[in-house]
Coordinates of C-alpha atoms and ligand atoms in Angstrom, one line a residue:
M67 CA 35.1 -14.0 16.2
A68 CA 35.6 -10.6 18.4
A69 CA 38.6 -8.2 17.5
T70 CA 41.6 -8.3 19.4
P71 CA 41.2 -5.2 20.3
V72 CA 43.2 -1.8 19.9
N73 CA 45.6 -1.5 22.4
Q74 CA 45.6 2.7 22.7
D75 CA 49.1 3.0 24.5
H76 CA 50.6 1.1 21.8
F77 CA 49.2 1.8 18.6
E78 CA 50.8 1.4 15.8
P79 CA 49.3 2.4 12.8
P80 CA 48.7 -0.3 9.6
D81 CA 51.5 0.2 6.9
W82 CA 48.8 0.6 4.6
L83 CA 50.2 -0.7 1.6
D84 CA 49.7 -4.3 3.1
R85 CA 46.4 -3.2 4.8
E86 CA 44.8 -2.8 0.5
E87 CA 45.9 -6.4 1.1
E88 CA 43.6 -7.4 3.7
V89 CA 40.7 -5.9 2.5
L90 CA 41.0 -5.6 -1.5
A91 CA 39.0 -7.8 -4.0
P92 CA 41.2 -9.2 -5.9
Y93 CA 40.0 -7.6 -8.6
A94 CA 40.3 -4.1 -7.1
M95 CA 43.6 -1.9 -8.0
R96 CA 46.6 -2.3 -5.7
T97 CA 48.6 1.5 -5.1
R98 CA 52.0 -1.2 -5.9
Q99 CA 50.9 -1.8 -8.6
S100 CA 50.5 2.0 -10.3
K101 CA 52.5 3.0 -12.8
G102 CA 53.3 5.4 -10.9
R103 CA 53.7 10.0 -11.9
R104 CA 55.0 11.3 -14.9
H105 CA 57.5 13.0 -13.1
P106 CA 59.2 10.6 -9.9
E107 CA 58.8 11.5 -6.7
P108 CA 59.6 9.7 -2.9
A109 CA 57.3 7.8 -1.6
H110 CA 54.9 10.0 1.4
P111 CA 55.4 8.2 4.9
Y112 CA 52.0 7.9 5.9
R113 CA 49.5 8.8 3.0
T114 CA 49.2 6.4 0.0
A115 CA 50.1 7.5 -3.6
Y116 CA 46.6 7.6 -4.0
Q117 CA 45.2 9.2 -0.8
R118 CA 47.6 12.1 -2.1
D119 CA 46.1 12.3 -5.4
R120 CA 42.7 13.5 -4.4
D121 CA 44.6 15.9 -1.5
R122 CA 46.0 17.3 -4.5
I123 CA 43.2 17.7 -6.5
V124 CA 40.9 19.3 -3.1
H125 CA 43.9 21.9 -2.7
S126 CA 43.9 22.8 -6.9
T127 CA 42.3 25.8 -7.4
A128 CA 40.5 23.9 -10.7
F129 CA 38.4 22.6 -7.6
R130 CA 37.8 25.9 -5.7
R131 CA 36.4 27.0 -9.0
L132 CA 34.6 24.5 -8.6
M133 CA 31.8 26.0 -5.8
Y134 CA 31.0 29.0 -9.0
K135 CA 30.6 26.7 -12.3
T136 CA 27.0 25.6 -13.3
Q137 CA 25.9 22.3 -13.9
V138 CA 22.7 22.8 -14.9
L139 CA 21.6 26.4 -13.8
V140 CA 23.2 29.1 -13.8
V141 CA 24.1 30.3 -10.3
Q142 CA 22.3 32.8 -10.2
T143 CA 19.3 31.2 -10.1
N144 CA 19.1 30.1 -6.7
D145 CA 21.1 29.4 -2.9
H146 CA 19.9 26.1 -3.1
H147 CA 20.6 24.0 -6.2
R148 CA 23.5 21.7 -7.4
T149 CA 27.1 23.8 -8.8
R150 CA 29.1 21.4 -10.5
L151 CA 31.3 21.3 -6.9
T152 CA 28.6 19.8 -4.8
H153 CA 27.1 17.1 -7.8
T154 CA 31.4 16.3 -7.8
L155 CA 31.2 15.6 -3.2
E156 CA 28.1 13.7 -4.4
V157 CA 29.4 11.3 -6.9
A158 CA 32.5 11.5 -4.6
Q159 CA 30.6 10.5 -1.9
I160 CA 28.4 8.1 -4.1
S161 CA 31.6 6.0 -5.5
R162 CA 33.3 5.6 -2.2
T163 CA 30.3 3.7 -1.3
I164 CA 30.2 0.8 -4.4
A165 CA 33.5 1.1 -4.1
R166 CA 33.8 -0.5 -0.2
Q167 CA 30.6 -1.8 -1.2
L168 CA 32.6 -4.3 -3.9
G169 CA 35.7 -4.1 -2.7
L170 CA 37.6 -1.6 -4.4
N171 CA 39.8 1.3 -4.2
E172 CA 38.5 4.6 -2.2
D173 CA 41.2 6.7 -2.7
L174 CA 41.6 6.1 -5.9
T175 CA 37.5 5.9 -6.6
E176 CA 37.8 9.1 -4.6
A177 CA 40.1 11.1 -6.3
I178 CA 38.6 9.9 -10.0
A179 CA 35.6 11.7 -8.5
L180 CA 36.7 15.0 -7.5
A181 CA 38.4 15.0 -11.0
H182 CA 36.1 13.9 -13.0
D183 CA 34.7 17.4 -13.5
L184 CA 37.6 19.9 -13.6
G185 CA 37.9 20.3 -17.0
H186 CA 34.3 22.4 -17.4
P187 CA 34.2 25.7 -19.2
P188 CA 31.8 28.2 -17.5
F189 CA 27.7 27.3 -18.5
G190 CA 27.6 23.9 -18.8
H191 CA 27.6 21.9 -21.9
A192 CA 26.5 25.0 -24.0
G193 CA 30.1 26.9 -23.2
E194 CA 31.4 23.3 -24.1
A195 CA 29.7 23.9 -27.2
A196 CA 30.9 27.6 -27.6
L197 CA 34.4 27.7 -27.2
D198 CA 35.0 23.8 -29.8
D199 CA 33.8 27.0 -32.2
C200 CA 35.9 28.9 -31.7
M201 CA 39.1 27.1 -31.8
R202 CA 37.7 24.5 -34.5
E203 CA 41.0 26.0 -36.8
H204 CA 42.6 25.1 -33.4
G205 CA 42.4 21.5 -32.4
G206 CA 38.9 21.8 -30.8
F207 CA 37.5 22.1 -26.8
E208 CA 36.8 19.0 -25.1
H209 CA 36.5 19.0 -21.1
N210 CA 37.9 15.9 -20.5
R211 CA 41.0 17.1 -23.2
H212 CA 40.9 19.8 -21.0
G213 CA 40.6 18.3 -17.5
L214 CA 43.8 17.0 -18.6
R215 CA 45.6 20.3 -19.6
I216 CA 44.7 21.4 -16.6
L217 CA 46.4 18.3 -13.7
M218 CA 49.1 17.8 -15.9
E219 CA 49.9 21.1 -17.6
L220 CA 47.5 24.4 -16.4
E221 CA 47.9 23.9 -12.5
Y222 CA 51.3 25.7 -11.3
R223 CA 51.1 24.3 -7.7
Y224 CA 54.7 22.7 -7.2
A225 CA 58.4 23.9 -7.8
E226 CA 59.0 20.7 -9.6
F227 CA 56.3 19.7 -11.7
P228 CA 54.5 21.2 -14.3
G229 CA 50.5 20.7 -12.7
L230 CA 49.7 18.1 -10.2
N231 CA 51.9 15.8 -11.3
L232 CA 49.2 12.5 -10.1
S233 CA 49.1 8.9 -10.8
W234 CA 48.8 7.2 -14.4
E235 CA 45.8 5.7 -13.0
V236 CA 43.8 8.6 -12.4
L237 CA 45.1 10.4 -15.3
E238 CA 43.6 7.1 -17.3
A239 CA 40.1 7.8 -16.3
Q240 CA 40.3 10.7 -16.6
A241 CA 41.3 10.5 -20.6
L242 CA 39.0 7.6 -21.4
H243 CA 36.2 9.5 -20.2
S244 CA 36.6 10.9 -23.4
K245 CA 35.6 10.3 -26.1
L246 CA 37.6 11.8 -28.7
R247 CA 39.7 8.4 -29.0
D248 CA 41.5 9.8 -32.2
A249 CA 42.9 13.4 -30.0
E250 CA 46.6 13.4 -29.2
E251 CA 46.5 14.3 -25.4
I252 CA 44.5 10.8 -25.3
K253 CA 46.1 8.6 -27.3
P254 CA 48.6 7.5 -24.8
F255 CA 46.1 6.1 -22.2
L256 CA 44.0 3.3 -25.0
A257 CA 46.9 0.3 -24.5
A258 CA 45.6 -0.5 -21.0
G259 CA 42.2 -1.7 -22.2
Q260 CA 39.0 -1.2 -20.8
P261 CA 39.5 1.4 -17.2
S262 CA 39.5 -0.2 -14.0
L263 CA 36.8 -0.9 -12.3
E264 CA 37.5 2.4 -9.6
A265 CA 37.0 5.2 -13.5
Q266 CA 33.8 2.8 -14.5
V267 CA 32.4 3.3 -11.4
V268 CA 33.1 6.7 -10.7
D269 CA 31.7 7.3 -15.1
A270 CA 28.1 4.8 -13.2
A271 CA 27.7 7.1 -10.0
D272 CA 28.3 10.1 -12.3
S273 CA 25.3 9.1 -14.7
L274 CA 23.4 8.6 -11.6
A275 CA 24.0 11.6 -9.7
Y276 CA 22.7 14.2 -11.8
D277 CA 20.1 12.4 -13.5
T278 CA 18.5 12.1 -10.4
H279 CA 19.4 15.7 -9.5
D280 CA 18.3 17.3 -12.2
I281 CA 14.8 16.4 -11.6
D282 CA 15.0 17.6 -8.3
D283 CA 16.4 20.8 -9.3
A284 CA 14.3 20.7 -12.2
L285 CA 11.3 20.8 -9.6
S286 CA 12.5 23.0 -7.3
V287 CA 13.1 25.7 -9.9
D288 CA 9.4 24.7 -11.1
L289 CA 11.0 23.8 -14.8
I290 CA 8.4 20.4 -14.1
T291 CA 5.6 19.7 -12.4
L292 CA 4.9 16.3 -10.2
D293 CA 2.4 15.6 -11.7
E294 CA 4.1 15.6 -15.0
L295 CA 6.6 13.3 -13.6
A296 CA 3.5 11.3 -12.5
G297 CA 4.2 10.0 -16.7
V298 CA 8.1 9.2 -16.1
S299 CA 7.9 5.4 -14.8
F300 CA 11.1 5.1 -12.3
W301 CA 9.2 8.4 -10.6
R302 CA 6.2 6.8 -10.3
R303 CA 7.5 3.7 -8.7
A304 CA 9.6 5.0 -6.4
V305 CA 7.2 7.1 -5.3
E306 CA 5.2 3.6 -5.3
R307 CA 8.0 2.8 -2.6
V308 CA 8.3 5.4 -1.1
Q309 CA 4.3 5.5 -0.2
R310 CA 4.5 1.6 1.1
Q311 CA 7.6 2.7 3.7
H312 CA 6.1 5.9 4.9
P313 CA 2.3 5.9 3.9
R314 CA 2.4 9.3 5.8
V315 CA 4.9 11.5 4.3
P316 CA 4.4 14.8 4.6
P317 CA 4.5 17.3 1.4
L318 CA 7.5 18.9 2.9
Q319 CA 9.6 15.8 3.2
F320 CA 8.1 14.2 0.5
Q321 CA 10.7 15.0 -2.6
P322 CA 13.8 14.4 -1.1
T323 CA 12.8 11.2 0.1
V324 CA 11.3 10.1 -3.5
V325 CA 14.5 11.6 -4.7
R326 CA 16.8 9.4 -2.5
A327 CA 14.8 5.8 -2.9
L328 CA 16.0 6.9 -6.5
I329 CA 19.4 6.5 -5.9
D330 CA 19.0 3.7 -3.3
W331 CA 17.5 2.0 -6.1
Q332 CA 20.3 2.9 -8.2
V333 CA 23.4 2.2 -6.1
S334 CA 21.7 -1.4 -5.3
D335 CA 21.0 -2.8 -8.5
L336 CA 24.4 -1.0 -9.6
L337 CA 26.1 -3.2 -6.8
E338 CA 23.8 -6.6 -7.2
Q339 CA 24.1 -6.1 -11.4
T340 CA 27.9 -5.5 -10.9
R341 CA 28.7 -8.3 -8.6
N342 CA 26.8 -10.9 -11.4
Q343 CA 29.1 -9.7 -13.9
L344 CA 32.1 -10.3 -11.7
R345 CA 31.0 -13.9 -11.1
T346 CA 29.9 -15.1 -14.0
R347 CA 32.5 -12.9 -16.2
R348 CA 35.1 -14.8 -13.8
I349 CA 36.8 -12.2 -12.6
R350 CA 39.6 -12.1 -10.8
R351 CA 42.5 -9.9 -11.5
V352 CA 42.4 -6.6 -12.5
E353 CA 44.0 -7.9 -16.2
D354 CA 40.8 -10.0 -16.3
V355 CA 39.2 -6.2 -16.2
R356 CA 41.5 -5.0 -18.5
A357 CA 40.9 -7.5 -20.9
A358 CA 37.5 -7.7 -20.6
E359 CA 34.9 -6.8 -23.7
Q360 CA 33.3 -4.2 -22.8
A361 CA 32.8 -2.3 -18.6
L362 CA 31.5 -4.5 -16.1
V363 CA 29.6 -2.1 -13.9
G364 CA 26.4 -1.2 -14.9
F365 CA 22.4 -1.2 -14.3
S366 CA 20.3 -4.0 -14.9
P367 CA 18.6 -3.8 -18.1
E368 CA 15.3 -3.2 -16.2
V369 CA 16.5 0.0 -14.1
H370 CA 18.3 0.4 -17.2
A371 CA 15.5 1.1 -19.2
L372 CA 13.3 2.9 -16.2
R373 CA 16.8 5.3 -16.7
A374 CA 17.1 5.7 -21.0
E375 CA 12.9 6.7 -20.3
L376 CA 14.1 9.1 -17.5
E377 CA 16.5 10.4 -19.6
A378 CA 14.8 11.2 -22.3
F379 CA 12.6 12.8 -19.8
L380 CA 14.9 15.2 -18.9
H381 CA 16.4 16.1 -22.4
E382 CA 12.6 17.3 -23.2
R383 CA 11.0 19.0 -20.3
V384 CA 14.3 20.4 -18.8
Y385 CA 17.5 21.2 -20.9
R386 CA 15.7 22.3 -23.3
H387 CA 13.1 24.2 -21.4
Y388 CA 12.7 27.7 -22.6
R389 CA 14.2 29.2 -18.9
V390 CA 17.2 26.6 -19.9
Q391 CA 18.0 27.7 -23.0
R392 CA 18.3 31.0 -22.5
M393 CA 20.4 30.2 -19.8
A394 CA 22.6 28.6 -22.2
N395 CA 22.5 30.8 -24.9
R396 CA 23.5 33.9 -22.7
G397 CA 26.4 32.0 -21.4
S398 CA 27.1 30.6 -24.8
R399 CA 27.3 34.0 -26.9
L400 CA 29.6 35.0 -23.6
L401 CA 32.2 33.1 -24.0
R402 CA 32.4 33.9 -27.9
Q403 CA 32.2 37.9 -27.2
L404 CA 35.7 37.3 -24.7
F405 CA 37.3 34.8 -26.9
E406 CA 36.6 36.9 -30.1
E407 CA 38.0 40.2 -27.8
F408 CA 41.2 38.2 -26.8
S409 CA 41.9 37.4 -29.8
A410 CA 41.4 40.6 -31.2
H411 CA 43.3 42.6 -29.0
P412 CA 45.8 39.9 -26.5
G413 CA 47.2 43.0 -24.8
Q414 CA 44.1 42.7 -22.8
L415 CA 44.1 38.8 -20.9
P416 CA 46.7 38.9 -17.8
D417 CA 49.9 38.8 -17.8
R418 CA 50.6 35.1 -17.0
Y419 CA 48.3 34.3 -20.9
R420 CA 49.7 37.3 -22.2
A421 CA 53.1 35.3 -22.1
R422 CA 51.7 31.9 -23.2
A423 CA 49.6 34.2 -26.3
T424 CA 52.9 35.9 -27.6
E425 CA 54.5 32.5 -28.0
G426 CA 52.5 31.3 -31.4
L427 CA 49.4 29.3 -29.6
R428 CA 47.3 32.8 -29.2
P429 CA 43.6 30.6 -29.9
R430 CA 45.3 27.6 -27.1
A431 CA 46.0 30.6 -24.2
I432 CA 43.4 32.5 -24.8
C433 CA 40.7 29.3 -24.5
D434 CA 42.7 28.3 -21.2
Y435 CA 42.2 31.3 -19.6
V436 CA 38.0 31.5 -20.8
A437 CA 37.7 27.9 -19.9
G438 CA 39.3 28.6 -16.4
M439 CA 37.0 31.4 -15.2
T440 CA 33.6 30.7 -13.4
D441 CA 30.6 32.1 -14.7
R442 CA 30.9 34.8 -11.7
F443 CA 33.8 35.2 -13.0
A444 CA 33.2 34.9 -16.2
Q445 CA 29.9 37.4 -16.2
E446 CA 32.3 39.7 -14.5
E447 CA 34.7 39.7 -16.8
H448 CA 32.8 40.9 -19.4
L449 CA 31.5 43.9 -18.1
R450 CA 34.9 44.7 -17.6
L451 CA 36.0 44.6 -20.7
F452 CA 32.1 45.9 -22.6
H453 CA 31.1 48.0 -19.8
P454 CA 32.2 51.5 -19.9
S455 CA 31.2 52.7 -16.1
T456 CA 32.7 49.2 -14.5
P457 CA 36.1 49.9 -12.6
V458 CA 38.9 47.4 -15.6
Ligands
MG652 MG1 29.9 14.7 -13.7

């Protein structure tokens, strides 16, 4: 059937809440079903609540700082590899593609994806482990819990409320990403059951994105070689696919073409497997998603096994590579020294954090300050504290 042509002279934008009813699958989250915001606000005249959530995340300070935060490799290694910002954009892009194909709420999916790594401290997982250790007697540190603190308290952009005052479903996705189910920040989000399909899609896209781009980055900075990768089934089979489609792929285009084939394979597999799950488990409504025994978005057993082998290779050859270990230990040492110095002499903290540090919450205030830093800022701050000729 031919589409009705749009009258350009009298174009009336659709009501997006009605539009959601037309385009979304029955198991997608609708804006009208949202549990809303902690601090009630009037609706925006032309953006849905989840669009507004996404926009608030993009305009936040924590989002801009992702540019100078490490994923695996420290920012200074070169200017081509992923940072947390570009990783986040890849996750958002892949998540939206999957969400659109499954008829899920793209705005909610995108908001969850753009927020998913906001709570990471500088220097990746080494930084997280160091801060968790510094905070052992004071409630510990974990990036998902810290992400919630950023979204609910630490951003200070709005006169009417602390944090970004996002919709409950975006916060819930952040909370359920945490494995610390007993933590006070996480408990209020546990009652709804399984995460929404939108949140499950972001989880899968996150894992798919970093497994693939860590291989790409590791090759590009010579942590691993193509010969070593030939021993990994997933890579080898992706190469075979590429060679069937492009028998004469030039050397410069070889690596990105295989990486693209790996992403495409995983996304296609995820879509097919997830559609099967939704069909065979008779998922008809959001309530069915919530009540399901397990997550519904996932890979086929075959791709699951191929990914497991790839991940084992990454752990062995990339994350434990001596150069990666040096970067990790340097970052970890630096954060510990910052934390100890500010704990011993809190008068050196900037005003906003010093004010909080004197209210009996000193370790958490220092942890918030250090966790909010970028890799670059942490290194500069370390020089300002410890290097005699650096201007303070
Ligand atoms: Mg991530």
